[in-house]
Amino acid sequence: MNMADSRQQLVPPTQMRVKAGFVVYAPDSEERCIVILNDGELEAREKDSPHKTVFTMHPGDLVGVASLLEREPFKYQLVASRDSDVTIINEECMESELKRLPLWLLATIRSFGSRTRDLKQASQKSHIENELLSLAEFLSHKPSKEYLPLQDLLLEYTFLSRLRAVEIIQAFKGLARRHFIEIKAIEGKECCRIPDTRLLETYVDFQAARSKEIPFPPYTLSKIQRKLVEVLARKSGSSPREGANWVKFFSENVPEATLSDWLILKKIGCFRDCGDGNFAIHINSLAKTYLALLFETNIKGVI
């Protein structure tokens, strides 16, 4: 046989008829291959948890393309859940097929494989630019004043953010340093406590305003207006009042206060309109404004 004939010699795929329970492919196998299910059913299982089914293959399904063409490991064990017919395309078979392809088509396949690999890498890469801000937003949806297992939070946030563990740990330390969260060991377990999720929300709002290069309302307030916010924050159980009565209340507590101070605090959301000219303190908005002033240094990142 001459060299030209040997280059054209085909190595056919392997056809297999297997019984239920047969392991078609194992992750520790040195052979890379494509597995095509012709008939029956295959289950992909975790190597370390052989009874846990990750997904099920039905007739016409195939796996292992990236494993064979891109040499990326296929990490699941394939087991026949019932009697099945499968086709195995190994490296030798694939090479014999590729040798028969025109050069232009082979180049196209390789180019497609390269683009697919790049897209996969891009999908696995985190697009988060500000780890501290992202973590603050994540934790703002957790319950306040509860000690939550730090390991659970790390695992959940790692899955959502795709950030590296070292980056996430630094972000947790950054929030703790600003006193937005508390990290404490309880019964030998590291736990995270969020004193007030509204503080995290305020930090997120501040960063959003800064990224848009617009003023953050609490930090535009004058000294008098800041005093008024503190007075309101310490006042509990206030019933709705007319605007004129709020102005009177302001002047009684901060003599320098004027009508314009009342209008500004109303504008930034410290009050809600109850109708008929009456206004009540907007508890959540006022609390966030007060927290913004109380933790101004921490929020601005000076510490």
CSV table of C-alpha atoms in Angstrom, one decimal:
chain,number,residue,atom,x,y,z
A,1,MET,CA,0.0,0.0,0.0
A,2,ASN,CA,1.4,3.4,-0.9
A,3,MET,CA,1.5,6.5,1.3
A,4,ALA,CA,-1.4,8.1,-0.6
A,5,ASP,CA,-3.6,5.1,0.1
A,6,SER,CA,-2.7,5.0,3.8
A,7,ARG,CA,-3.6,8.7,4.1
A,8,GLN,CA,-7.1,7.9,2.7
A,9,GLN,CA,-7.6,4.8,4.9
A,10,LEU,CA,-10.7,5.2,7.1
A,11,VAL,CA,-10.8,4.1,10.7
A,12,PRO,CA,-14.5,3.4,11.3
A,13,PRO,CA,-16.3,4.5,14.5
A,14,THR,CA,-16.9,1.8,17.1
A,15,GLN,CA,-20.5,0.5,17.4
A,16,MET,CA,-21.5,-0.9,20.8
A,17,ARG,CA,-24.6,-2.6,22.1
A,18,VAL,CA,-24.4,-2.3,25.9
A,19,LYS,CA,-26.5,-3.6,28.8
A,20,ALA,CA,-28.1,-1.4,31.5
A,21,GLY,CA,-25.5,-0.4,34.1
A,22,PHE,CA,-22.6,-0.6,31.7
A,23,VAL,CA,-20.1,2.3,32.0
A,24,VAL,CA,-19.7,3.7,28.5
A,25,TYR,CA,-17.2,6.4,29.5
A,26,ALA,CA,-15.2,7.1,32.7
A,27,PRO,CA,-13.5,10.5,33.4
A,28,ASP,CA,-10.2,8.9,34.3
A,29,SER,CA,-10.0,7.2,30.9
A,30,GLU,CA,-7.0,8.3,28.9
A,31,GLU,CA,-8.9,8.0,25.6
A,32,ARG,CA,-10.7,11.1,24.4
A,33,CYS,CA,-13.8,10.4,22.3
A,34,ILE,CA,-17.2,11.5,21.1
A,35,VAL,CA,-20.1,9.4,22.4
A,36,ILE,CA,-23.3,9.3,20.2
A,37,LEU,CA,-26.4,7.6,21.6
A,38,ASN,CA,-28.3,5.8,18.8
A,39,ASP,CA,-30.9,4.1,21.0
A,40,GLY,CA,-31.7,3.7,24.7
A,41,GLU,CA,-30.7,6.0,27.4
A,42,LEU,CA,-27.4,7.2,29.1
A,43,GLU,CA,-27.0,9.1,32.3
A,44,ALA,CA,-24.1,11.5,33.0
A,45,ARG,CA,-23.1,11.2,36.6
A,46,GLU,CA,-20.6,12.9,38.9
A,47,LYS,CA,-17.4,10.9,39.4
A,48,ASP,CA,-17.4,11.3,43.2
A,49,SER,CA,-21.2,10.9,43.4
A,50,PRO,CA,-22.1,8.0,41.1
A,51,HIS,CA,-25.7,8.0,42.1
A,52,LYS,CA,-26.3,11.7,41.3
A,53,THR,CA,-27.5,12.2,37.7
A,54,VAL,CA,-26.4,15.5,36.2
A,55,PHE,CA,-28.2,15.0,32.9
A,56,THR,CA,-29.8,12.3,30.7
A,57,MET,CA,-28.9,11.5,27.1
A,58,HIS,CA,-31.6,10.5,24.6
A,59,PRO,CA,-31.3,9.0,21.1
A,60,GLY,CA,-29.5,11.5,18.8
A,61,ASP,CA,-27.6,13.2,21.7
A,62,LEU,CA,-23.9,13.3,21.7
A,63,VAL,CA,-21.2,14.5,24.1
A,64,GLY,CA,-17.4,14.9,24.0
A,65,VAL,CA,-16.9,17.2,21.0
A,66,ALA,CA,-14.8,19.7,23.1
A,67,SER,CA,-13.0,16.8,24.7
A,68,LEU,CA,-11.9,15.4,21.4
A,69,LEU,CA,-11.4,18.5,19.3
A,70,GLU,CA,-10.2,21.0,22.0
A,71,ARG,CA,-8.7,18.5,24.4
A,72,GLU,CA,-10.9,19.7,27.2
A,73,PRO,CA,-11.6,17.0,29.8
A,74,PHE,CA,-15.2,15.6,30.0
A,75,LYS,CA,-15.7,15.3,33.7
A,76,TYR,CA,-18.8,13.0,33.9
A,77,GLN,CA,-19.2,9.3,33.9
A,78,LEU,CA,-21.6,7.9,31.2
A,79,VAL,CA,-23.7,5.0,32.3
A,80,ALA,CA,-26.4,3.1,30.4
A,81,SER,CA,-29.6,3.4,32.4
A,82,ARG,CA,-31.1,0.7,30.1
A,83,ASP,CA,-29.9,-1.4,27.2
A,84,SER,CA,-28.5,1.0,24.6
A,85,ASP,CA,-26.8,1.3,21.2
A,86,VAL,CA,-23.9,3.8,21.1
A,87,THR,CA,-21.3,5.0,18.6
A,88,ILE,CA,-17.8,5.9,19.8
A,89,ILE,CA,-15.6,8.2,17.7
A,90,ASN,CA,-12.1,8.1,19.1
A,91,GLU,CA,-9.0,10.2,18.2
A,92,GLU,CA,-7.8,7.7,15.6
A,93,CYS,CA,-11.2,7.7,13.9
A,94,MET,CA,-11.5,11.5,13.9
A,95,GLU,CA,-7.9,11.9,12.5
A,96,SER,CA,-8.7,9.6,9.6
A,97,GLU,CA,-11.8,11.6,8.8
A,98,LEU,CA,-10.0,14.9,9.1
A,99,LYS,CA,-7.3,13.8,6.6
A,100,ARG,CA,-9.9,13.3,4.0
A,101,LEU,CA,-11.3,16.9,4.3
A,102,PRO,CA,-10.3,19.7,2.0
A,103,LEU,CA,-7.8,22.1,3.6
A,104,TRP,CA,-10.2,25.0,3.5
A,105,LEU,CA,-12.9,23.0,5.5
A,106,LEU,CA,-10.3,21.8,8.0
A,107,ALA,CA,-9.2,25.5,8.5
A,108,THR,CA,-12.9,26.4,9.0
A,109,ILE,CA,-13.4,23.7,11.6
A,110,ARG,CA,-10.3,24.8,13.5
A,111,SER,CA,-11.3,28.5,13.4
A,112,PHE,CA,-14.8,27.6,14.7
A,113,GLY,CA,-13.2,25.6,17.5
A,114,SER,CA,-11.0,28.5,18.4
A,115,ARG,CA,-13.9,30.9,18.5
A,116,THR,CA,-16.0,28.5,20.5
A,117,ARG,CA,-13.1,28.2,23.0
A,118,ASP,CA,-12.8,32.0,23.2
A,119,LEU,CA,-16.6,32.4,23.8
A,120,LYS,CA,-16.5,29.7,26.5
A,121,GLN,CA,-13.6,31.5,28.3
A,122,ALA,CA,-15.4,34.8,28.0
A,123,SER,CA,-18.6,33.3,29.5
A,124,GLN,CA,-16.6,31.9,32.4
A,125,LYS,CA,-14.8,35.2,33.1
A,126,SER,CA,-16.4,37.7,35.5
A,127,HIS,CA,-17.4,41.0,34.1
A,128,ILE,CA,-17.6,42.6,37.6
A,129,GLU,CA,-15.4,45.7,37.8
A,130,ASN,CA,-16.1,46.8,41.4
A,131,GLU,CA,-16.0,43.8,43.7
A,132,LEU,CA,-16.9,45.8,46.8
A,133,LEU,CA,-20.0,47.3,45.1
A,134,SER,CA,-21.1,44.0,43.7
A,135,LEU,CA,-20.8,42.2,47.0
A,136,ALA,CA,-22.6,45.1,48.8
A,137,GLU,CA,-25.5,44.7,46.4
A,138,PHE,CA,-25.6,41.0,46.9
A,139,LEU,CA,-25.6,41.2,50.7
A,140,SER,CA,-28.2,44.0,50.7
A,141,HIS,CA,-30.8,41.3,49.8
A,142,LYS,CA,-29.9,39.2,52.9
A,143,PRO,CA,-31.6,39.5,56.2
A,144,SER,CA,-30.4,42.0,58.7
A,145,LYS,CA,-29.1,41.3,62.2
A,146,GLU,CA,-28.7,37.5,61.6
A,147,TYR,CA,-25.4,35.6,61.8
A,148,LEU,CA,-25.2,33.9,58.4
A,149,PRO,CA,-22.5,31.2,57.7
A,150,LEU,CA,-19.7,32.9,55.9
A,151,GLN,CA,-18.9,29.8,53.9
A,152,ASP,CA,-22.4,29.6,52.5
A,153,LEU,CA,-22.3,33.3,51.4
A,154,LEU,CA,-18.9,32.7,49.8
A,155,LEU,CA,-20.1,29.7,47.8
A,156,GLU,CA,-23.3,31.4,46.7
A,157,TYR,CA,-21.5,34.6,45.7
A,158,THR,CA,-18.6,32.8,44.0
A,159,PHE,CA,-21.2,31.0,41.8
A,160,LEU,CA,-23.1,34.2,40.9
A,161,SER,CA,-20.1,36.5,40.4
A,162,ARG,CA,-17.4,34.1,38.9
A,163,LEU,CA,-14.9,36.0,40.9
A,164,ARG,CA,-11.8,34.4,42.4
A,165,ALA,CA,-12.0,33.4,46.1
A,166,VAL,CA,-9.2,35.8,47.0
A,167,GLU,CA,-11.0,38.7,45.4
A,168,ILE,CA,-14.2,37.9,47.2
A,169,ILE,CA,-12.5,37.5,50.6
A,170,GLN,CA,-10.9,40.9,50.1
A,171,ALA,CA,-14.3,42.4,49.3
A,172,PHE,CA,-15.7,41.0,52.5
A,173,LYS,CA,-12.8,42.5,54.4
A,174,GLY,CA,-13.4,45.8,52.7
A,175,LEU,CA,-17.1,45.9,53.8
A,176,ALA,CA,-16.1,44.8,57.3
A,177,ARG,CA,-13.5,47.6,57.5
A,178,ARG,CA,-16.2,50.1,56.6
A,179,HIS,CA,-18.4,48.6,59.3
A,180,PHE,CA,-21.1,47.7,56.8
A,181,ILE,CA,-20.9,44.1,57.9
A,182,GLU,CA,-19.5,42.2,60.9
A,183,ILE,CA,-17.5,39.0,60.7
A,184,LYS,CA,-17.4,36.9,63.8
A,185,ALA,CA,-16.6,33.4,64.9
A,186,ILE,CA,-19.6,31.6,66.5
A,187,GLU,CA,-19.1,28.1,67.8
A,188,GLY,CA,-16.0,27.6,65.7
A,189,LYS,CA,-17.7,28.9,62.5
A,190,GLU,CA,-17.0,32.1,60.7
A,191,CYS,CA,-20.3,34.1,60.4
A,192,CYS,CA,-21.3,37.3,58.7
A,193,ARG,CA,-23.8,39.7,60.3
A,194,ILE,CA,-25.4,42.7,58.4
A,195,PRO,CA,-26.4,45.3,61.0
A,196,ASP,CA,-28.7,47.1,58.5
A,197,THR,CA,-29.1,46.3,54.9
A,198,ARG,CA,-30.2,49.9,54.2
A,199,LEU,CA,-26.6,50.9,54.8
A,200,LEU,CA,-25.5,48.6,52.0
A,201,GLU,CA,-28.3,50.0,49.8
A,202,THR,CA,-27.1,53.5,50.5
A,203,TYR,CA,-23.5,52.6,49.6
A,204,VAL,CA,-24.8,51.1,46.3
A,205,ASP,CA,-26.8,54.2,45.6
A,206,PHE,CA,-23.8,56.5,46.3
A,207,GLN,CA,-21.6,54.4,43.9
A,208,ALA,CA,-24.3,54.6,41.2
A,209,ALA,CA,-24.5,58.4,41.5
A,210,ARG,CA,-20.8,58.7,41.4
A,211,SER,CA,-20.5,56.5,38.3
A,212,LYS,CA,-23.1,58.7,36.6
A,213,GLU,CA,-21.2,61.8,37.8
A,214,ILE,CA,-24.4,63.2,39.5
A,215,PRO,CA,-24.7,64.6,43.0
A,216,PHE,CA,-25.7,62.2,45.8
A,217,PRO,CA,-28.6,63.9,47.5
A,218,PRO,CA,-27.6,63.4,51.1
A,219,TYR,CA,-24.2,64.9,50.5
A,220,THR,CA,-25.7,68.1,49.0
A,221,LEU,CA,-27.5,69.0,52.3
A,222,SER,CA,-26.4,72.0,54.3
A,223,LYS,CA,-25.4,71.8,58.0
A,224,ILE,CA,-28.9,73.0,59.0
A,225,GLN,CA,-30.6,70.4,56.8
A,226,ARG,CA,-28.3,67.7,58.2
A,227,LYS,CA,-29.3,68.7,61.7
A,228,LEU,CA,-33.0,68.4,60.7
A,229,VAL,CA,-32.4,64.9,59.3
A,230,GLU,CA,-30.9,63.9,62.7
A,231,VAL,CA,-33.9,65.4,64.5
A,232,LEU,CA,-36.3,63.6,62.3
A,233,ALA,CA,-34.4,60.3,62.6
A,234,ARG,CA,-34.7,60.5,66.4
A,235,LYS,CA,-38.4,61.3,66.2
A,236,SER,CA,-40.6,58.1,66.3
A,237,GLY,CA,-44.3,57.7,65.7
A,238,SER,CA,-45.0,61.0,64.0
A,239,SER,CA,-48.4,61.4,62.5
A,240,PRO,CA,-49.0,63.3,59.2
A,241,ARG,CA,-48.9,67.1,59.3
A,242,GLU,CA,-49.5,69.9,57.0
A,243,GLY,CA,-46.4,71.5,55.4
A,244,ALA,CA,-46.7,74.6,57.5
A,245,ASN,CA,-46.7,72.6,60.7
A,246,TRP,CA,-43.5,70.7,59.6
A,247,VAL,CA,-41.9,74.1,59.0
A,248,LYS,CA,-43.0,75.2,62.5
A,249,PHE,CA,-41.6,71.9,64.0
A,250,PHE,CA,-38.3,72.5,62.2
A,251,SER,CA,-37.9,76.1,63.6
A,252,GLU,CA,-38.7,74.8,67.1
A,253,ASN,CA,-35.9,72.3,67.0
A,254,VAL,CA,-33.4,74.1,64.7
A,255,PRO,CA,-34.1,77.9,64.9
A,256,GLU,CA,-32.1,78.6,61.8
A,257,ALA,CA,-34.4,76.3,59.7
A,258,THR,CA,-36.6,77.9,57.0
A,259,LEU,CA,-39.2,76.9,54.5
A,260,SER,CA,-36.6,76.1,51.8
A,261,ASP,CA,-35.0,73.5,54.1
A,262,TRP,CA,-38.4,71.8,54.4
A,263,LEU,CA,-38.8,71.9,50.6
A,264,ILE,CA,-35.4,70.4,50.0
A,265,LEU,CA,-35.9,67.5,52.5
A,266,LYS,CA,-39.3,66.8,50.9
A,267,LYS,CA,-37.6,66.8,47.5
A,268,ILE,CA,-35.0,64.2,48.4
A,269,GLY,CA,-37.7,61.9,49.7
A,270,CYS,CA,-37.6,62.3,53.5
A,271,PHE,CA,-41.4,62.9,53.4
A,272,ARG,CA,-44.3,61.2,51.7
A,273,ASP,CA,-47.4,62.9,50.5
A,274,CYS,CA,-50.5,61.6,52.4
A,275,GLY,CA,-52.9,63.8,50.4
A,276,ASP,CA,-55.0,66.8,51.5
A,277,GLY,CA,-51.8,68.8,52.0
A,278,ASN,CA,-50.5,66.4,54.7
A,279,PHE,CA,-47.1,64.8,54.8
A,280,ALA,CA,-45.6,62.1,56.9
A,281,ILE,CA,-42.0,61.0,57.5
A,282,HIS,CA,-40.9,58.4,54.8
A,283,ILE,CA,-39.3,56.0,57.3
A,284,ASN,CA,-37.1,54.0,54.9
A,285,SER,CA,-35.9,57.0,52.8
A,286,LEU,CA,-35.2,59.1,56.0
A,287,ALA,CA,-33.2,56.2,57.5
A,288,LYS,CA,-31.1,55.8,54.4
A,289,THR,CA,-30.4,59.5,54.3
A,290,TYR,CA,-29.5,59.5,58.0
A,291,LEU,CA,-27.2,56.5,57.5
A,292,ALA,CA,-25.5,58.2,54.5
A,293,LEU,CA,-24.7,61.1,56.8
A,294,LEU,CA,-23.7,59.0,59.8
A,295,PHE,CA,-21.3,56.8,57.7
A,296,GLU,CA,-20.2,59.4,55.2
A,297,THR,CA,-16.5,58.8,55.7
A,298,ASN,CA,-17.0,55.0,55.4
A,299,ILE,CA,-19.3,55.3,52.3
A,300,LYS,CA,-16.9,57.6,50.5
A,301,GLY,CA,-14.1,55.2,51.1
A,302,VAL,CA,-11.8,57.5,53.0
A,303,ILE,CA,-11.0,54.8,55.6
